[in-house]
PDB file of C-alpha atoms in Angstrom:
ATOM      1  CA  UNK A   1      -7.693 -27.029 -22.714  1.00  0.00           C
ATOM      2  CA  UNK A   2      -5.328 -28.170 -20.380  1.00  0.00           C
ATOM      3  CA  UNK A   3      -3.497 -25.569 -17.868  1.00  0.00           C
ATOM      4  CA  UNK A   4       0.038 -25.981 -17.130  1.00  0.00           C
ATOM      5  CA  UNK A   5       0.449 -25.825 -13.222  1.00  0.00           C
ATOM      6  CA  UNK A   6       2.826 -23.717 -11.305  1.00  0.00           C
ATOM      7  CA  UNK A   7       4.933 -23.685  -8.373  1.00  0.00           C
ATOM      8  CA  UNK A   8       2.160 -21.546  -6.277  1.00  0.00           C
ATOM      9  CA  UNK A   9      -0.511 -24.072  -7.503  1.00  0.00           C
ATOM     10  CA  UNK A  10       1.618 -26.947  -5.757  1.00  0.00           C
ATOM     11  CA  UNK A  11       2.238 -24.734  -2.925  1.00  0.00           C
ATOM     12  CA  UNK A  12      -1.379 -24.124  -2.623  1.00  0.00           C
ATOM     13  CA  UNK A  13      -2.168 -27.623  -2.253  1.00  0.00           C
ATOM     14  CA  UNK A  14       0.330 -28.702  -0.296  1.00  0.00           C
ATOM     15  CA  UNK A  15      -0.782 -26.058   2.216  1.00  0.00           C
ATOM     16  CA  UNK A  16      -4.700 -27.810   1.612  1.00  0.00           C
ATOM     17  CA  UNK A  17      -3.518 -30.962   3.160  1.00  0.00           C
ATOM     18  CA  UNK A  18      -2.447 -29.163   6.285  1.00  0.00           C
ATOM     19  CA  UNK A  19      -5.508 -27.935   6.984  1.00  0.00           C
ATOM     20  CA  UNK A  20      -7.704 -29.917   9.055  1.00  0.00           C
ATOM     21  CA  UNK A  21     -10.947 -26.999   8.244  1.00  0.00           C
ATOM     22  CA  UNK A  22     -11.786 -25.569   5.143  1.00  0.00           C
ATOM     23  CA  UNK A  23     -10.256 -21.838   4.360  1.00  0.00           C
ATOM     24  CA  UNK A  24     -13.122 -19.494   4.182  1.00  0.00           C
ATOM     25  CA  UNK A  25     -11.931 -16.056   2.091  1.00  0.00           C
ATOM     26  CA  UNK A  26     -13.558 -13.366   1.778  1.00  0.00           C
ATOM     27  CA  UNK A  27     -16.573 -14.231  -0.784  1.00  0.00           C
ATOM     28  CA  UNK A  28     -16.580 -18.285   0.053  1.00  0.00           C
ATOM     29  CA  UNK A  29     -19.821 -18.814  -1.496  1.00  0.00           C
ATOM     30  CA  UNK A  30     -18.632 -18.461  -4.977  1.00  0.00           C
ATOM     31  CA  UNK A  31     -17.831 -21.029  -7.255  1.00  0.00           C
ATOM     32  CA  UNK A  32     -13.796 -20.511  -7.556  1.00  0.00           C
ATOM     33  CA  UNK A  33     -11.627 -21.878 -10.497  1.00  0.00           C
ATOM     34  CA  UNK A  34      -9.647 -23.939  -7.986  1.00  0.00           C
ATOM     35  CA  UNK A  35      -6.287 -22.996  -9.867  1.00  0.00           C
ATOM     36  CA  UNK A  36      -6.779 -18.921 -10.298  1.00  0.00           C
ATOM     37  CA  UNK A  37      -9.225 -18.920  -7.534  1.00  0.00           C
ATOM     38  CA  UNK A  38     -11.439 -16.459  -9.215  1.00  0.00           C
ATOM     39  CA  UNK A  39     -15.088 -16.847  -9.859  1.00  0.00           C
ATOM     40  CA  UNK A  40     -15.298 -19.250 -12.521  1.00  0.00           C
ATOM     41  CA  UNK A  41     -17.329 -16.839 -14.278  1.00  0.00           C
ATOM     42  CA  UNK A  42     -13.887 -14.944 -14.990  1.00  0.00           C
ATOM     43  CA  UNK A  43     -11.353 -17.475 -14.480  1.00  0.00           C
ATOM     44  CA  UNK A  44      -7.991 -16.417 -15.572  1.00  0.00           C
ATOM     45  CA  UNK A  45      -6.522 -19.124 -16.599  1.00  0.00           C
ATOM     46  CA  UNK A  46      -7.245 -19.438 -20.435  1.00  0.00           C
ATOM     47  CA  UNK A  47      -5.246 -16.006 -20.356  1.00  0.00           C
ATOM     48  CA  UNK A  48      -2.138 -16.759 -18.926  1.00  0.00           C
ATOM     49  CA  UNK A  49       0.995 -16.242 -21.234  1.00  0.00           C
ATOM     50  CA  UNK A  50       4.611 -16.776 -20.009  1.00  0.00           C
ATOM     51  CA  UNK A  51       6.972 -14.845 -20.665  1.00  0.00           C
ATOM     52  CA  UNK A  52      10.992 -14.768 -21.137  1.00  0.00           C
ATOM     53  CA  UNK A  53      13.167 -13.121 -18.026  1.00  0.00           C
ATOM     54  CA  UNK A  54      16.621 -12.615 -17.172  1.00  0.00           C
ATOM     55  CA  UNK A  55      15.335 -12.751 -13.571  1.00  0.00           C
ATOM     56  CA  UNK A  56      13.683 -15.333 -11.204  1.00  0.00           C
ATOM     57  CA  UNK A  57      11.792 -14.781  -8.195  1.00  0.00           C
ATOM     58  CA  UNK A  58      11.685 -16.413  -4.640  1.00  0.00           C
ATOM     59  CA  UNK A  59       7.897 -16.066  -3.139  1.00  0.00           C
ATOM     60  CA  UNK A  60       8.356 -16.401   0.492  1.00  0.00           C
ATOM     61  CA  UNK A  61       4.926 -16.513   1.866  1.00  0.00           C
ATOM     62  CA  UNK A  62       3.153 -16.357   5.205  1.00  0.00           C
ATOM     63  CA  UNK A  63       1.052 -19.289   6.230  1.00  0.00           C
ATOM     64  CA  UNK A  64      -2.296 -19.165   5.011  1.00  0.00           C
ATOM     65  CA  UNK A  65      -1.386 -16.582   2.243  1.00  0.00           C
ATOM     66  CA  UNK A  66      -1.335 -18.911  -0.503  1.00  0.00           C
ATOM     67  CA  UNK A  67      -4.636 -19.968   0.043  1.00  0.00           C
ATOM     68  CA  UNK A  68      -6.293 -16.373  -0.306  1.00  0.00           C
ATOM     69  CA  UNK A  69      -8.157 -15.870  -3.585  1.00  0.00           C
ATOM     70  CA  UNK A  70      -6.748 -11.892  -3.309  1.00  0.00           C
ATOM     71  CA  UNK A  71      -3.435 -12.994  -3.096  1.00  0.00           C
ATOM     72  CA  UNK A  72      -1.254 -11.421  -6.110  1.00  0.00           C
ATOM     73  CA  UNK A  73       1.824 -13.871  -5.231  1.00  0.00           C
ATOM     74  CA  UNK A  74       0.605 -16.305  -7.802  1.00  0.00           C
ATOM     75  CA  UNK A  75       0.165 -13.632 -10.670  1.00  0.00           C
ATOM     76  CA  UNK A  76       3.800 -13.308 -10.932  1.00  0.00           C
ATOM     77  CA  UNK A  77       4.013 -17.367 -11.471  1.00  0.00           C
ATOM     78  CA  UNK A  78       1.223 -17.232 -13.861  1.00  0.00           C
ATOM     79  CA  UNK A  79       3.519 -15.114 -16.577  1.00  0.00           C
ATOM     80  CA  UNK A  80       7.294 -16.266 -15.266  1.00  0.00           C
ATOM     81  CA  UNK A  81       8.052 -19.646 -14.672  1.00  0.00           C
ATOM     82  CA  UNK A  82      11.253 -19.158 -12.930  1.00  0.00           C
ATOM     83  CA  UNK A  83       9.294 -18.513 -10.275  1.00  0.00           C
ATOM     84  CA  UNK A  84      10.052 -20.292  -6.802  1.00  0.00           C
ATOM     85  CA  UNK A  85       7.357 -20.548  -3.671  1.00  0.00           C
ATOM     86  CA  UNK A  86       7.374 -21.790   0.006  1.00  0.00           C
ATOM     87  CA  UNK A  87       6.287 -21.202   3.295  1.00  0.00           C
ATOM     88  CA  UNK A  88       8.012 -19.270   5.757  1.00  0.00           C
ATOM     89  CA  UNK A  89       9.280 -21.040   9.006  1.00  0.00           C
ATOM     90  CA  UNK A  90      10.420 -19.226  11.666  1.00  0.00           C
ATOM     91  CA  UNK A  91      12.033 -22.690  13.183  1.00  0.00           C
ATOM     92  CA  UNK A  92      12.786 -24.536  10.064  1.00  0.00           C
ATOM     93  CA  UNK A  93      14.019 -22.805   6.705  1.00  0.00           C
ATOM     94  CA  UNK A  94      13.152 -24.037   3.775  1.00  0.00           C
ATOM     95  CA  UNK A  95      16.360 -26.219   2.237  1.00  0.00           C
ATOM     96  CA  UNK A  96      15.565 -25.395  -1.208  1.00  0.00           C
ATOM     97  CA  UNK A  97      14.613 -22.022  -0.394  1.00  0.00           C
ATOM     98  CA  UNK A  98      18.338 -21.611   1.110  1.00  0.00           C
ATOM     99  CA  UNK A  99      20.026 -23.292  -1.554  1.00  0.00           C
ATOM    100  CA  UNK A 100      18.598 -21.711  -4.231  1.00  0.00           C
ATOM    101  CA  UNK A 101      20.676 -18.527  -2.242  1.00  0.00           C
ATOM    102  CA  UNK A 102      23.761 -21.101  -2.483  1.00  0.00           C
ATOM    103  CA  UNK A 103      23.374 -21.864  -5.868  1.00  0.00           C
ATOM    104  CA  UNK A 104      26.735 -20.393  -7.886  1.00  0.00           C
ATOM    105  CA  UNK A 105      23.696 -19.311 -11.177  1.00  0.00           C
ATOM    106  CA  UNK A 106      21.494 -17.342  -8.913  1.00  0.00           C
ATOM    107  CA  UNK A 107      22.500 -13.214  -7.024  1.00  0.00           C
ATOM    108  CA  UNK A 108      19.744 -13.542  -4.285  1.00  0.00           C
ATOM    109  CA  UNK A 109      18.434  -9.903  -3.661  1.00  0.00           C
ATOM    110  CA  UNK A 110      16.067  -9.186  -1.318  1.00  0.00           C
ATOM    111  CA  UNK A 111      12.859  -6.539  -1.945  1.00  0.00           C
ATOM    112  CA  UNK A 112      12.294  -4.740   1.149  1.00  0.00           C
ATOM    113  CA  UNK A 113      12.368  -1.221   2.734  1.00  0.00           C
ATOM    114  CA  UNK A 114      16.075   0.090   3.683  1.00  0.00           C
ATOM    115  CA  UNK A 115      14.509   1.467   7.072  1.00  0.00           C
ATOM    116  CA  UNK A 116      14.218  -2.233   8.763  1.00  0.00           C
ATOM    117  CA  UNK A 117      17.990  -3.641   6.966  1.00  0.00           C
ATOM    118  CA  UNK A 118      20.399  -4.684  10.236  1.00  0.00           C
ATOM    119  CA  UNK A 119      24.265  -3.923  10.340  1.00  0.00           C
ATOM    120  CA  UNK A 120      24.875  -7.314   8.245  1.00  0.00           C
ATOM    121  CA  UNK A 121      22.520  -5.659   5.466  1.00  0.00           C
ATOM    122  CA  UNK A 122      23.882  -4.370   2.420  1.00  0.00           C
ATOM    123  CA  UNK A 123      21.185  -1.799   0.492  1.00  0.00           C
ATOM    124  CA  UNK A 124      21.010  -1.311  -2.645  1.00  0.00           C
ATOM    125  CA  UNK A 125      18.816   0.790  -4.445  1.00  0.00           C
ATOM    126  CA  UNK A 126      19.260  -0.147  -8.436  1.00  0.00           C
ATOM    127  CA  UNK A 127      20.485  -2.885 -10.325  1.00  0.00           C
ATOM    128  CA  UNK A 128      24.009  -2.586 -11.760  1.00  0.00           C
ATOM    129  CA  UNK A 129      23.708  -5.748 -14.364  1.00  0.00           C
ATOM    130  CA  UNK A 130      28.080  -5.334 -14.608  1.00  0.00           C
ATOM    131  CA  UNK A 131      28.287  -5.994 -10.963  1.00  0.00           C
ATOM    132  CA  UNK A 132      26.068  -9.188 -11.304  1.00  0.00           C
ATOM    133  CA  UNK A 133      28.995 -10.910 -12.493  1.00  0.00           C
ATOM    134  CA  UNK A 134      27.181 -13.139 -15.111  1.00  0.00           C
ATOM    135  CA  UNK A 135      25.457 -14.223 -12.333  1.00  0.00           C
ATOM    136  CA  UNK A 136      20.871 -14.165 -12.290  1.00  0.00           C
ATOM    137  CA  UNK A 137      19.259 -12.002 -10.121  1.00  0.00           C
ATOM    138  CA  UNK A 138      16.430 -14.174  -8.312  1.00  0.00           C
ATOM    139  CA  UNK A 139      14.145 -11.389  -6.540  1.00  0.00           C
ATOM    140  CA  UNK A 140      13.186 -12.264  -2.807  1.00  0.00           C
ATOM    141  CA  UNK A 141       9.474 -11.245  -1.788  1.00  0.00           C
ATOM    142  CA  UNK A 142       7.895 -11.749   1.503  1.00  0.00           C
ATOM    143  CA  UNK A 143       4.696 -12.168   0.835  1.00  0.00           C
ATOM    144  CA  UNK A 144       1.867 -11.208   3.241  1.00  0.00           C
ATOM    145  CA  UNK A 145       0.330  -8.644   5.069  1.00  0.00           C
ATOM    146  CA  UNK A 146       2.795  -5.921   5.888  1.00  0.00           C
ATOM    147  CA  UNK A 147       2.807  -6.918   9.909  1.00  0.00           C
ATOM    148  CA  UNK A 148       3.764 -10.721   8.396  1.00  0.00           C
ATOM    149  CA  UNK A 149       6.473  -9.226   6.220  1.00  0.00           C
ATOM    150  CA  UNK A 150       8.293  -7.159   8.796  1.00  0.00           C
ATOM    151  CA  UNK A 151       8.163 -10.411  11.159  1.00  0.00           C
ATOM    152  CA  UNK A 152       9.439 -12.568   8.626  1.00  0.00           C
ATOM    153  CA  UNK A 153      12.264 -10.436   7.974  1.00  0.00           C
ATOM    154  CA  UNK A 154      13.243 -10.225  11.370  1.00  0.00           C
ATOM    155  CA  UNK A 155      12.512 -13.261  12.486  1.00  0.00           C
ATOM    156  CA  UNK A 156      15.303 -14.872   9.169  1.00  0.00           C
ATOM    157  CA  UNK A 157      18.750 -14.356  10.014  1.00  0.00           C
ATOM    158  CA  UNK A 158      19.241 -16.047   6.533  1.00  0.00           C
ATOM    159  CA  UNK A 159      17.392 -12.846   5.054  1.00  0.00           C
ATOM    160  CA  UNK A 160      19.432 -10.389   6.829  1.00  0.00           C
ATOM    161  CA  UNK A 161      22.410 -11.399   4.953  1.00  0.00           C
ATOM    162  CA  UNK A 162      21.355 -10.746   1.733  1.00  0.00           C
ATOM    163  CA  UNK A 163      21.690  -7.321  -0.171  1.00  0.00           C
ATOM    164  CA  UNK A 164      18.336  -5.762  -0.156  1.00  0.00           C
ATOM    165  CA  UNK A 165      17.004  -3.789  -2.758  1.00  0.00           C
ATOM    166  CA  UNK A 166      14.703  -0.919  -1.642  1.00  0.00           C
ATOM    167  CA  UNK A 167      13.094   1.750  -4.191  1.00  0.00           C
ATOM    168  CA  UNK A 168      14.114   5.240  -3.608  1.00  0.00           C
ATOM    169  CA  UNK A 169      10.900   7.490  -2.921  1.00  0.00           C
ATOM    170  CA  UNK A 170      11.421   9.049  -6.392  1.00  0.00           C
ATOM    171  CA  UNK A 171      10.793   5.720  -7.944  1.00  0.00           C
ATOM    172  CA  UNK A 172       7.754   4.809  -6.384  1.00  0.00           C
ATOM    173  CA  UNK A 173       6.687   8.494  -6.833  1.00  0.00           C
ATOM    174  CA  UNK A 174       7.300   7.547  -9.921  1.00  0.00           C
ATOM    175  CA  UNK A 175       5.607   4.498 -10.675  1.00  0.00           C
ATOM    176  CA  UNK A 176       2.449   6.028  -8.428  1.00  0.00           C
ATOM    177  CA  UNK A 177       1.623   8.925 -10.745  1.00  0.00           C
ATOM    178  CA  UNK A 178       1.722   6.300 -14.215  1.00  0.00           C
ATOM    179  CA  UNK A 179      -0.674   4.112 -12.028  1.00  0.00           C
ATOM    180  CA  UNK A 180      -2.714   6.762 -11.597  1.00  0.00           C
ATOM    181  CA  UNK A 181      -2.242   6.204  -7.581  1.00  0.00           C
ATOM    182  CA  UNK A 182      -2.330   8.136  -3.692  1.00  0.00           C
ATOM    183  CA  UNK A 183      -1.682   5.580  -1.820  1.00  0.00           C
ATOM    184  CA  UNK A 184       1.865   4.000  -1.537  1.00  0.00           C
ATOM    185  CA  UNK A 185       0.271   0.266  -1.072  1.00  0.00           C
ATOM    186  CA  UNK A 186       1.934  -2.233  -3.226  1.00  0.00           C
ATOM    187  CA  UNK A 187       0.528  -5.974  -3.966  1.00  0.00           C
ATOM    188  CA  UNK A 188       3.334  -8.499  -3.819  1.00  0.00           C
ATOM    189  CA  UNK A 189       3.180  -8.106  -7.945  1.00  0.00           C
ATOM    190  CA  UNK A 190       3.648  -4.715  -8.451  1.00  0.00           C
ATOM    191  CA  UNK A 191       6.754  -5.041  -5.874  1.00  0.00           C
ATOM    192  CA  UNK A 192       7.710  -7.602  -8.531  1.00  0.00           C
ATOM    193  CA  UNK A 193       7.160  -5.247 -11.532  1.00  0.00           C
ATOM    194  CA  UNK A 194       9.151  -2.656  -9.708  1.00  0.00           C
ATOM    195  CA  UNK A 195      11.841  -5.215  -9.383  1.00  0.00           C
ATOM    196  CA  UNK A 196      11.862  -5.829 -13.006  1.00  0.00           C
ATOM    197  CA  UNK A 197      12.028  -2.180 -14.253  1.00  0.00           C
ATOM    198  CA  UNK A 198      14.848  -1.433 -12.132  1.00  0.00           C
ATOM    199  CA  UNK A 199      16.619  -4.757 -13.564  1.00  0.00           C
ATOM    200  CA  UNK A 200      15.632  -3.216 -17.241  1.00  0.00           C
ATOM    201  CA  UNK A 201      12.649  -5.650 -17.962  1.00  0.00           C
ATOM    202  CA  UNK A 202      10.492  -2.492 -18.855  1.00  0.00           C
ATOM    203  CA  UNK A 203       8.486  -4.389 -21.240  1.00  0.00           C
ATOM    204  CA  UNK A 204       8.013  -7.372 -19.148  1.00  0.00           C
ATOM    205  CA  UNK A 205       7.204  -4.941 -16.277  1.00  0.00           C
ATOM    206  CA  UNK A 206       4.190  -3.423 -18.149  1.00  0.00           C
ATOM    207  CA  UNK A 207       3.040  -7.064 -18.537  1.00  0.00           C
ATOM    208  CA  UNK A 208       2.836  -8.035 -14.980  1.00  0.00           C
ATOM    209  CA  UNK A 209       1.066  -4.787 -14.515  1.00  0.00           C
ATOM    210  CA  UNK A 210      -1.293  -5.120 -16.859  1.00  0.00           C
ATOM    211  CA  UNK A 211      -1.839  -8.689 -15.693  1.00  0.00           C
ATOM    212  CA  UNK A 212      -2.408  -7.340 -12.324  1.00  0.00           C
ATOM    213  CA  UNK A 213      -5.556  -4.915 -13.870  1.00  0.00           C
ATOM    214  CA  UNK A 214      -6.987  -8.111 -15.494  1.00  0.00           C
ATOM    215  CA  UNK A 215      -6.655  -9.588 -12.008  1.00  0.00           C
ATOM    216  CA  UNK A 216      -8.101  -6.978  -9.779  1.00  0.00           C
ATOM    217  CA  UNK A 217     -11.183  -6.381 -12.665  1.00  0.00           C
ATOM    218  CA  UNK A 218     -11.883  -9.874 -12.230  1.00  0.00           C
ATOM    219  CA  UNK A 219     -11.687  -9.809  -8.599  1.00  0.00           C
ATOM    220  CA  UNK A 220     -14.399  -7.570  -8.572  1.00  0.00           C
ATOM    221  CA  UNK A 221     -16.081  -8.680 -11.427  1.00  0.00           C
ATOM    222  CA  UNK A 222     -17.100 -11.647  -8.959  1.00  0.00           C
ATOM    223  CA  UNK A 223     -18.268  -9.587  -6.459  1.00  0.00           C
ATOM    224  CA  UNK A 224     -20.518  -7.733  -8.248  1.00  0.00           C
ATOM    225  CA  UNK A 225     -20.893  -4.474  -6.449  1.00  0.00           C
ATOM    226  CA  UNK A 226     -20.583  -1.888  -9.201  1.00  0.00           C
ATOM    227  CA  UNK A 227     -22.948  -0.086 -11.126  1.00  0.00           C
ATOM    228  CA  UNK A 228     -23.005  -1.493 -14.559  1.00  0.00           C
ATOM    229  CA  UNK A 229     -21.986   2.486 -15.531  1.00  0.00           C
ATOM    230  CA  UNK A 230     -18.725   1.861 -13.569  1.00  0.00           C
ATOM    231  CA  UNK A 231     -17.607  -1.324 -15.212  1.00  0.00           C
ATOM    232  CA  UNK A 232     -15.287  -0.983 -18.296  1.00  0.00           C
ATOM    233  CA  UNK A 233     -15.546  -4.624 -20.580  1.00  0.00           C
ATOM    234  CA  UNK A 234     -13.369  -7.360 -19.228  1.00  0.00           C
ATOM    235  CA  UNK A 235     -11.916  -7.659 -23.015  1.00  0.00           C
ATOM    236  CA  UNK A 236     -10.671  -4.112 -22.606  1.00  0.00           C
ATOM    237  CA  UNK A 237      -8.276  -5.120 -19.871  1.00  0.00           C
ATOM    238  CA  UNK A 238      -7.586  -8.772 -21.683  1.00  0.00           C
ATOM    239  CA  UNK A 239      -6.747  -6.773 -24.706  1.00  0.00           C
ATOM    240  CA  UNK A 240      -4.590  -4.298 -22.948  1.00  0.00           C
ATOM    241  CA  UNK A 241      -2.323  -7.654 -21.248  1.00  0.00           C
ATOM    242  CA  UNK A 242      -2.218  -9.125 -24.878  1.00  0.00           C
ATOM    243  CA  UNK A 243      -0.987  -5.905 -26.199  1.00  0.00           C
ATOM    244  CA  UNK A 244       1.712  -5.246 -23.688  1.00  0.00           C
ATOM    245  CA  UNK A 245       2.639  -9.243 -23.651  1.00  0.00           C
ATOM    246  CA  UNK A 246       3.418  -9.421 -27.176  1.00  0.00           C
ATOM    247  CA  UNK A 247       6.150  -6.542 -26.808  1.00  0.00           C
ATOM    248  CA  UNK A 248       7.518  -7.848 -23.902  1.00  0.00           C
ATOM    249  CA  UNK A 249       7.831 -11.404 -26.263  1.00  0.00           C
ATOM    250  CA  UNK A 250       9.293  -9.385 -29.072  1.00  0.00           C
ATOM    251  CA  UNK A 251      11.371  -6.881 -26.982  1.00  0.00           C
ATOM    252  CA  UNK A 252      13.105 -10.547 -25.418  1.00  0.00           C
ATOM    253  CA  UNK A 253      13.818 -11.653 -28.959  1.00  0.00           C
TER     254      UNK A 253
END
């Protein structure tokens, strides 16, 4: 079976053939697909299904992050293709990155708490398809550790520029009680999934998120911590994706 590569997977490597040592992540002695990452055991990739967006996201990502097998960057390439990765540069900006914001198809829009936007910023906290003017949204996501993000941001004029999109506390409320959730952590994913329900993806929303439970099961399916009481089958959570997939497919149509 052969696996389509995505733009993450070609990030990842490129990143590779920086690196004069070899990454060790968390869990380095086991035997990793080396496109998911995951134990080989549960690999992910006979699994992946694509799906149709209005949207397109820009995966700005710190360093090393693209070579972390936890990293949840490369889930949101795995289902939508229009899906854009690089490395941030604090010096030298990607070109494609910023003309991808240039180009007259795309509305850049930028996912990030309203508390850090500067005077230039213009918040936003919905999508308003009419006042897209024709024009796709391609969702910006700085990916990495929340310390990384909040540097990145500040440290890109070229960010501060661009209307940012920041969930009211009421929708991530929201979205926390469905998950089932206390914590207000988000994975670079479910920021994604967020992004999509406020654009009116709702269906291809619940995919990613479902995605993201096949992801984390076989996360720690490969560590292999839990008592066997604790673990629900790995075909539940496949079955669950498939389910919500095919709507998304036939809510698109």
């Amino acid at each position: 079976m052969t696996i389509l590569k995505h733009r993450i997977h070609s990030l990842y490597d490129y990143r590779k053939s920086l690196s004069s040592t070899e990454f060790n992540a968390r869990g380095k002695n086991i035997s990793r697909c080396k496109l998911c990452l995951q134990a080989r055991t549960w690999c992910l990739c006979p699994h992946r299904r694509q799906l149709n967006s209005e949207a397109a996201f820009a995966i700005v990502m710190y360093d090393d992050e693209v070579l972390k097998p936890s990293n949840t960057g490369r889930l949101i390439a795995d289902l939508f293709p229009e899906t854009y990765a690089f490395l941030w540069s604090r010096t030298e900006p990607n070109t494609e990155l910023l003309n991808l914001f240039s180009d007259e198809q795309y509305q850049p829009i930028l996912i990030f708490p309203e508390e850090y936007a500067t005077e230039k910023t213009s918040v936003i906290n919905s999508i308003n398809r009419e006042e897209l003017s024709n024009k796709k949204p391609i969702f910006i996501l700085l990916d990495g550790c929340w310390r990384e993000a909040v540097k990145m941001f500040r440290k890109s004029r070229y960010l501060q520029n661009i209307p940012m999109l920041s969930f009211s506390p009421d929708f991530l409320a929201n979205y926390m009680i469905r998950k089932g959730s206390r914590d207000f952590q988000l994975g670079t994913a479910e920021v994604a999934s967020l992004a999509l329900e406020s654009f009116g993806e709702t269906h291809n929303a619940i995919a990613l998120q479902k995605w993201c439970d096949v992801f984390k099961e076989s996360v720690l399916l490969g560590r292999n911590k839990r008592p066997a009481k604790d673990i629900k089958p790995f075909s539940e959570y496949l079955a669950q994706f498939n389910i919500t997939h095919e709507k998304a497919i036939l809510a698109g149509l």
